[in-house]
PDB file of C-alpha atoms in Angstrom:
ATOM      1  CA  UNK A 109      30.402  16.784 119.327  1.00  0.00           C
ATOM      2  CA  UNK A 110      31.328  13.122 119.466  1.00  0.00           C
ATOM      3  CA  UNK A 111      31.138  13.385 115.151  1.00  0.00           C
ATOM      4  CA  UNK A 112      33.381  16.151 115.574  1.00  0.00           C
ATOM      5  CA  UNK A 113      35.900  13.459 117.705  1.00  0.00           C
ATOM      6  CA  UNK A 114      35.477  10.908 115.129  1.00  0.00           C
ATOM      7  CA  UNK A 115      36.204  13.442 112.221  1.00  0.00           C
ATOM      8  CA  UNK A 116      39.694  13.918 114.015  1.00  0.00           C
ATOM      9  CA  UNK A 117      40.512  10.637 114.901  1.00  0.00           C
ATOM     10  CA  UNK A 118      39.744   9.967 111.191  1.00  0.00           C
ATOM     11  CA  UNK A 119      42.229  12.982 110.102  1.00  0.00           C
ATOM     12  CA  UNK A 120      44.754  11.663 112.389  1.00  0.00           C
ATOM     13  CA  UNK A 121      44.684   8.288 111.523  1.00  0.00           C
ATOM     14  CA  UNK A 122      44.545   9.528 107.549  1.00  0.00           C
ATOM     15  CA  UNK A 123      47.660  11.517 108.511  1.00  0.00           C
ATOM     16  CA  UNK A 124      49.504   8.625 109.895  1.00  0.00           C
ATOM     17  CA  UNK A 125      48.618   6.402 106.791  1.00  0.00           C
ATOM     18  CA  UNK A 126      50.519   9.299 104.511  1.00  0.00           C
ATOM     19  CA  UNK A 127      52.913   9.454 106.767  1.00  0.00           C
ATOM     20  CA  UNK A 128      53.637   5.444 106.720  1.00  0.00           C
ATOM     21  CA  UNK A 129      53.401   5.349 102.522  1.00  0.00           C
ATOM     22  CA  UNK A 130      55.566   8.292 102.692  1.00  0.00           C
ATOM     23  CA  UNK A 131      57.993   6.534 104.875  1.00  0.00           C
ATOM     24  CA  UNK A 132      58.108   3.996 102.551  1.00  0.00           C
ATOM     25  CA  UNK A 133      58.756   5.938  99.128  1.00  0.00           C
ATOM     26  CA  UNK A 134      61.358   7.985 100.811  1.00  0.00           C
ATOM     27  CA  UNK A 135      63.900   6.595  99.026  1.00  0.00           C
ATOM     28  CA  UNK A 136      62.404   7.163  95.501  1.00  0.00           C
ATOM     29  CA  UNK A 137      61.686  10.804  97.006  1.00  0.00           C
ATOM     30  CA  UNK A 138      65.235  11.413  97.949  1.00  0.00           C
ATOM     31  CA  UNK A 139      66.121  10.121  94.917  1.00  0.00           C
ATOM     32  CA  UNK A 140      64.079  12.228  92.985  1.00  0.00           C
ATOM     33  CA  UNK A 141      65.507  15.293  94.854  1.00  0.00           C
ATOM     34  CA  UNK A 142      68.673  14.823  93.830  1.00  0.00           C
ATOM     35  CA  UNK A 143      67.888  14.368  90.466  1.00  0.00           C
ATOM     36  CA  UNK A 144      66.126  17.668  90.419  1.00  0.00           C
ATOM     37  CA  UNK A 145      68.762  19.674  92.651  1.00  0.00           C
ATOM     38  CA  UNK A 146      70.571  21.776  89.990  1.00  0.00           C
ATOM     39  CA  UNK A 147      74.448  21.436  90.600  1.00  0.00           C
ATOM     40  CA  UNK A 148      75.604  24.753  89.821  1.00  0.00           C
ATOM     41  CA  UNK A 149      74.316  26.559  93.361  1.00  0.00           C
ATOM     42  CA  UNK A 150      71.147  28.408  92.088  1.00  0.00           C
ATOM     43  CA  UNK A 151      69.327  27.573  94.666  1.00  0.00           C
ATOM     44  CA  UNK A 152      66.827  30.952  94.175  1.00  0.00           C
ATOM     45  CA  UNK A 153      66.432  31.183  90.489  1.00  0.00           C
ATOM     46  CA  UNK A 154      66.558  27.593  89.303  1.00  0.00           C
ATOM     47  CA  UNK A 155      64.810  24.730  91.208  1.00  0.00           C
ATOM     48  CA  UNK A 156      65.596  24.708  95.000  1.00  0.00           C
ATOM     49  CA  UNK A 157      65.188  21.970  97.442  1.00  0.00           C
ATOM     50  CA  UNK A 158      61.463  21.559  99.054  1.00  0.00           C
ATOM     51  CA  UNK A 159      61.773  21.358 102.783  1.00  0.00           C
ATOM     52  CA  UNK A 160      58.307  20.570 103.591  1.00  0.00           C
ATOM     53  CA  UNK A 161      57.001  18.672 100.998  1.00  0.00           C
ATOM     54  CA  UNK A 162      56.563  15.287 102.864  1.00  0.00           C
ATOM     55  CA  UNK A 163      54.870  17.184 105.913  1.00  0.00           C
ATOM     56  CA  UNK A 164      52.572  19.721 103.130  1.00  0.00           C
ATOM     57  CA  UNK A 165      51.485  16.283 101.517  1.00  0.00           C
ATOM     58  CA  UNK A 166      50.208  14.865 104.854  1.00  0.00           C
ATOM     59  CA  UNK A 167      49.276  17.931 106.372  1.00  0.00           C
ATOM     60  CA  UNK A 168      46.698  18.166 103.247  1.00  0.00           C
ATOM     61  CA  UNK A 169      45.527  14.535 103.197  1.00  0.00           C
ATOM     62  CA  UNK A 170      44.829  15.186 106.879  1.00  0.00           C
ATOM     63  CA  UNK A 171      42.641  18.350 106.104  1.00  0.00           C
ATOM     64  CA  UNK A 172      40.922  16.035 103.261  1.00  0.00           C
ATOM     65  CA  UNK A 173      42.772  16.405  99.559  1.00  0.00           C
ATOM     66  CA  UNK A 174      44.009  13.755  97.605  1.00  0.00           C
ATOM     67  CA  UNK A 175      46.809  10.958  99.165  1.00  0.00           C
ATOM     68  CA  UNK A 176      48.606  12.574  96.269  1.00  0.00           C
ATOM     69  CA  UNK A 177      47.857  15.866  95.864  1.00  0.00           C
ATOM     70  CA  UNK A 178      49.457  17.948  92.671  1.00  0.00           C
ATOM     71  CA  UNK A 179      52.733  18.844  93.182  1.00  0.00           C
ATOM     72  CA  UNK A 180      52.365  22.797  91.897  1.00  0.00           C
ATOM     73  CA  UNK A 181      49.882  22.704  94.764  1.00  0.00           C
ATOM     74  CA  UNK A 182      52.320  21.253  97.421  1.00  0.00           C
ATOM     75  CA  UNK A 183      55.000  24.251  96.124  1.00  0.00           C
ATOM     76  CA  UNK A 184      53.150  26.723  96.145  1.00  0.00           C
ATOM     77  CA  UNK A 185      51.378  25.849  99.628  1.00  0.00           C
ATOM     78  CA  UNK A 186      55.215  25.480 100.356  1.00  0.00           C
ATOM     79  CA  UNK A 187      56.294  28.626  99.145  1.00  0.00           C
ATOM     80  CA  UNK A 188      53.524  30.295 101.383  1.00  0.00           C
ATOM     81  CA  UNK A 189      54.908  29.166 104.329  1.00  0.00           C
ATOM     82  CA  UNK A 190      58.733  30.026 103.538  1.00  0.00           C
ATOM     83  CA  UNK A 191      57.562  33.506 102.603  1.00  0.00           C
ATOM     84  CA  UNK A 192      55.620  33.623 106.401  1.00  0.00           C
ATOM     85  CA  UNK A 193      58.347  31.959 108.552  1.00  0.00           C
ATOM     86  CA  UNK A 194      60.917  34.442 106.896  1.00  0.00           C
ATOM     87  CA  UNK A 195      58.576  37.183 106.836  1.00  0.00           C
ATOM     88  CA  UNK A 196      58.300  36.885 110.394  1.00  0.00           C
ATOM     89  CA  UNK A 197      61.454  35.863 111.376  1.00  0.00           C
ATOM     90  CA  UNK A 198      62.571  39.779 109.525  1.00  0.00           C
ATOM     91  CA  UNK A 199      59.907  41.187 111.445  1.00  0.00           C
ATOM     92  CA  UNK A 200      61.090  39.255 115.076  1.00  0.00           C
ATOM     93  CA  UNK A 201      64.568  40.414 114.292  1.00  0.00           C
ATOM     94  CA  UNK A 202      63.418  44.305 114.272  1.00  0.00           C
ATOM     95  CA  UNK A 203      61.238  43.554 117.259  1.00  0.00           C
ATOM     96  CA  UNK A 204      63.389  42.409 120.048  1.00  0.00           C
ATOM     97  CA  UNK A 205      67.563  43.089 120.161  1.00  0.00           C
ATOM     98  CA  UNK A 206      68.867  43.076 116.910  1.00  0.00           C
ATOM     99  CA  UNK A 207      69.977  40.218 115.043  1.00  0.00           C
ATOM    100  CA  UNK A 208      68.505  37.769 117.139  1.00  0.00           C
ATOM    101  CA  UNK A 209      65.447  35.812 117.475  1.00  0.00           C
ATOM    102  CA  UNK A 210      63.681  34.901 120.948  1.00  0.00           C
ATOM    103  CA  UNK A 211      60.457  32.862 121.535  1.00  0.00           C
ATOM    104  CA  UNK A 212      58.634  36.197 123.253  1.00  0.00           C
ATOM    105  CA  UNK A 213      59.556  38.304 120.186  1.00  0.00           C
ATOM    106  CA  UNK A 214      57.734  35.172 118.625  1.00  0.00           C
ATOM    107  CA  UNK A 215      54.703  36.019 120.941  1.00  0.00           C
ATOM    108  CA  UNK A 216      54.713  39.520 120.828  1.00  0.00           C
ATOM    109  CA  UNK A 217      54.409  39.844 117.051  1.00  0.00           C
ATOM    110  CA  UNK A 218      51.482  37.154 116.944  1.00  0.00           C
ATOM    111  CA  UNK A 219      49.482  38.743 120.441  1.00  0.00           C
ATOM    112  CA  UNK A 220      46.766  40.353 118.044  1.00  0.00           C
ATOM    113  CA  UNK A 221      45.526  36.782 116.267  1.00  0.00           C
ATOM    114  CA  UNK A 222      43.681  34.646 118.023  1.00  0.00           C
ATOM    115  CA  UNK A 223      44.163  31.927 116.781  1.00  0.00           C
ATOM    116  CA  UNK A 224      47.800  32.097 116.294  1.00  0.00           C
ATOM    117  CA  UNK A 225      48.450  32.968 119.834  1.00  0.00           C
ATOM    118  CA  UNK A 226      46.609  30.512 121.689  1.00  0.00           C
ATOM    119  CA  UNK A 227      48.297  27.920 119.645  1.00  0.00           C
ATOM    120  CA  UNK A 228      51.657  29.172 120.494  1.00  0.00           C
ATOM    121  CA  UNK A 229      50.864  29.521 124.153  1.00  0.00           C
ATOM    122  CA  UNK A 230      49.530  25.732 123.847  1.00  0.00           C
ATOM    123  CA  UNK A 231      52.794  24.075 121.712  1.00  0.00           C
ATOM    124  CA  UNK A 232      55.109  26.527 124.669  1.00  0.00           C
ATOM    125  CA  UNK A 233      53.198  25.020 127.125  1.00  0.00           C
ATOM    126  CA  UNK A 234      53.240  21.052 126.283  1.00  0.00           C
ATOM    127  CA  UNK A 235      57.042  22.176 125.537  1.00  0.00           C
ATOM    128  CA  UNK A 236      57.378  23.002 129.065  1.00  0.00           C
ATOM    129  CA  UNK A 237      55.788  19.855 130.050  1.00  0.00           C
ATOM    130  CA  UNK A 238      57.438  17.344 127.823  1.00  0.00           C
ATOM    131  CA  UNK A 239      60.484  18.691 129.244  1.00  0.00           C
ATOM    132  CA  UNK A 240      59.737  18.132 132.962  1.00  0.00           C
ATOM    133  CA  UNK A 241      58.466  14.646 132.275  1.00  0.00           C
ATOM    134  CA  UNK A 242      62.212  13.945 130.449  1.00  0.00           C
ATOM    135  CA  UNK A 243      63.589  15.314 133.417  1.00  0.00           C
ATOM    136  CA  UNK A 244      61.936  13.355 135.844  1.00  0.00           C
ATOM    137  CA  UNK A 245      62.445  10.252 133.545  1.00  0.00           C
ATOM    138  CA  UNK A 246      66.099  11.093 133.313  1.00  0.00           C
ATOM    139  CA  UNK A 247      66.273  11.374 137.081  1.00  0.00           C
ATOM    140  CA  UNK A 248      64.462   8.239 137.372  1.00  0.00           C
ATOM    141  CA  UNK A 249      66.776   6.158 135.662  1.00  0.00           C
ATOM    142  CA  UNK A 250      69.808   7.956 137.332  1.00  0.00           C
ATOM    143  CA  UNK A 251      68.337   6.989 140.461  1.00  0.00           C
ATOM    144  CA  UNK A 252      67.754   3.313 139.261  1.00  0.00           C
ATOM    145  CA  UNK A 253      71.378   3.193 138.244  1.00  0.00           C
ATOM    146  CA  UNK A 254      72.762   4.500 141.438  1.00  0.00           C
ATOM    147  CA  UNK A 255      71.694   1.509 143.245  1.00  0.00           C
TER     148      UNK A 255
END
C-alpha cells in the first residue's frame, strides 16, 4: 500500500514537471498552432485546433509514456475524447428537457459504470466543498473589512 502512495506521488510530481516544461514552451506551442490553423474556416475537414493537447501530453506522462509522446498518439487520444464528451453531451440533451444540458442528466446517463459514477459523485462533491470554503473565505474578508 505505501508503494502504491509513492507510485502516485511519483505520477503527480511527473505530471507537474510536464506541466512546468509545458508552461514554458507555450509560446513555441501557440506559435505552432497558428501556423497550422488553416485560414479559410475548415475547421472539420482540414486541420482543426487541438484543445487538449497540453493536458493529453501530461495526462500520459503521468500514466507513464514518454515526456514527449508522438503527436498522432496525442490526436487520436484527443479525438477519443471529443467523440465521448459530444457523444454524451447528444445523449444528455435527449435525456433531460430538450436542448439543454444539466449536471443530473450528467449522472443519470453514467449511473450504470462504476467507475464513472463514483468519480462524478467525488469531483460534485469537492465542488460543493470548494465552494463553501470560498464562501466562508469571502465572508471572512468582508467581515475583516467591515471593521
Amino acid at each position: 500500500m505505501v508503494k502504491l502512495k509513492n507510485v502516485g506521488i511519483l505520477i503527480t510530481q511527473d505530471a507537474l514537471l510536464c506541466r512546468q516544461n509545458m508552461a514554458d514552451a507555450e509560446f513555441d506551442d501557440d506559435f505552432a498552432e497558428v501556423a497550422d490553423t488553416p485560414e479559410t474556416g475548415e475547421s472539420s475537414q482540414g486541420k482543426r485546433k487541438r484543445l487538449f493537447s497540453k493536458e493529453l501530453r501530461c495526462m500520459m506522462y503521468g500514466f507513464g509514456d514518454d515526456q514527449n509522446p508522438y503527436t498522432e498518439t496525442v490526436d487520436l487520444l484527443e479525438d477519443l475524447v471529443i467523440e465521448f464528451v459530444t457523444e454524451t453531451t447528444h445523449k444528455a440533451m435527449e435525456v433531460g428537457r430538450p436542448g439543454r444540458v444539466q449536471v443530473e442528466d450528467i449522472v443519470f446517463l453514467i449511473r450504470k459504470d462504476p467507475r464513472k459514477y463514483s468519480r462524478v459523485k467525488e469531483l460534485l462533491t469537492m465542488n460543493e466543498e470548494l465552494k463553501k470554503a470560498r464562501k466562508a473565505f469571502d465572508e471572512a474578508i468582508y467581515d475583516l473589512k467591515a471593521e
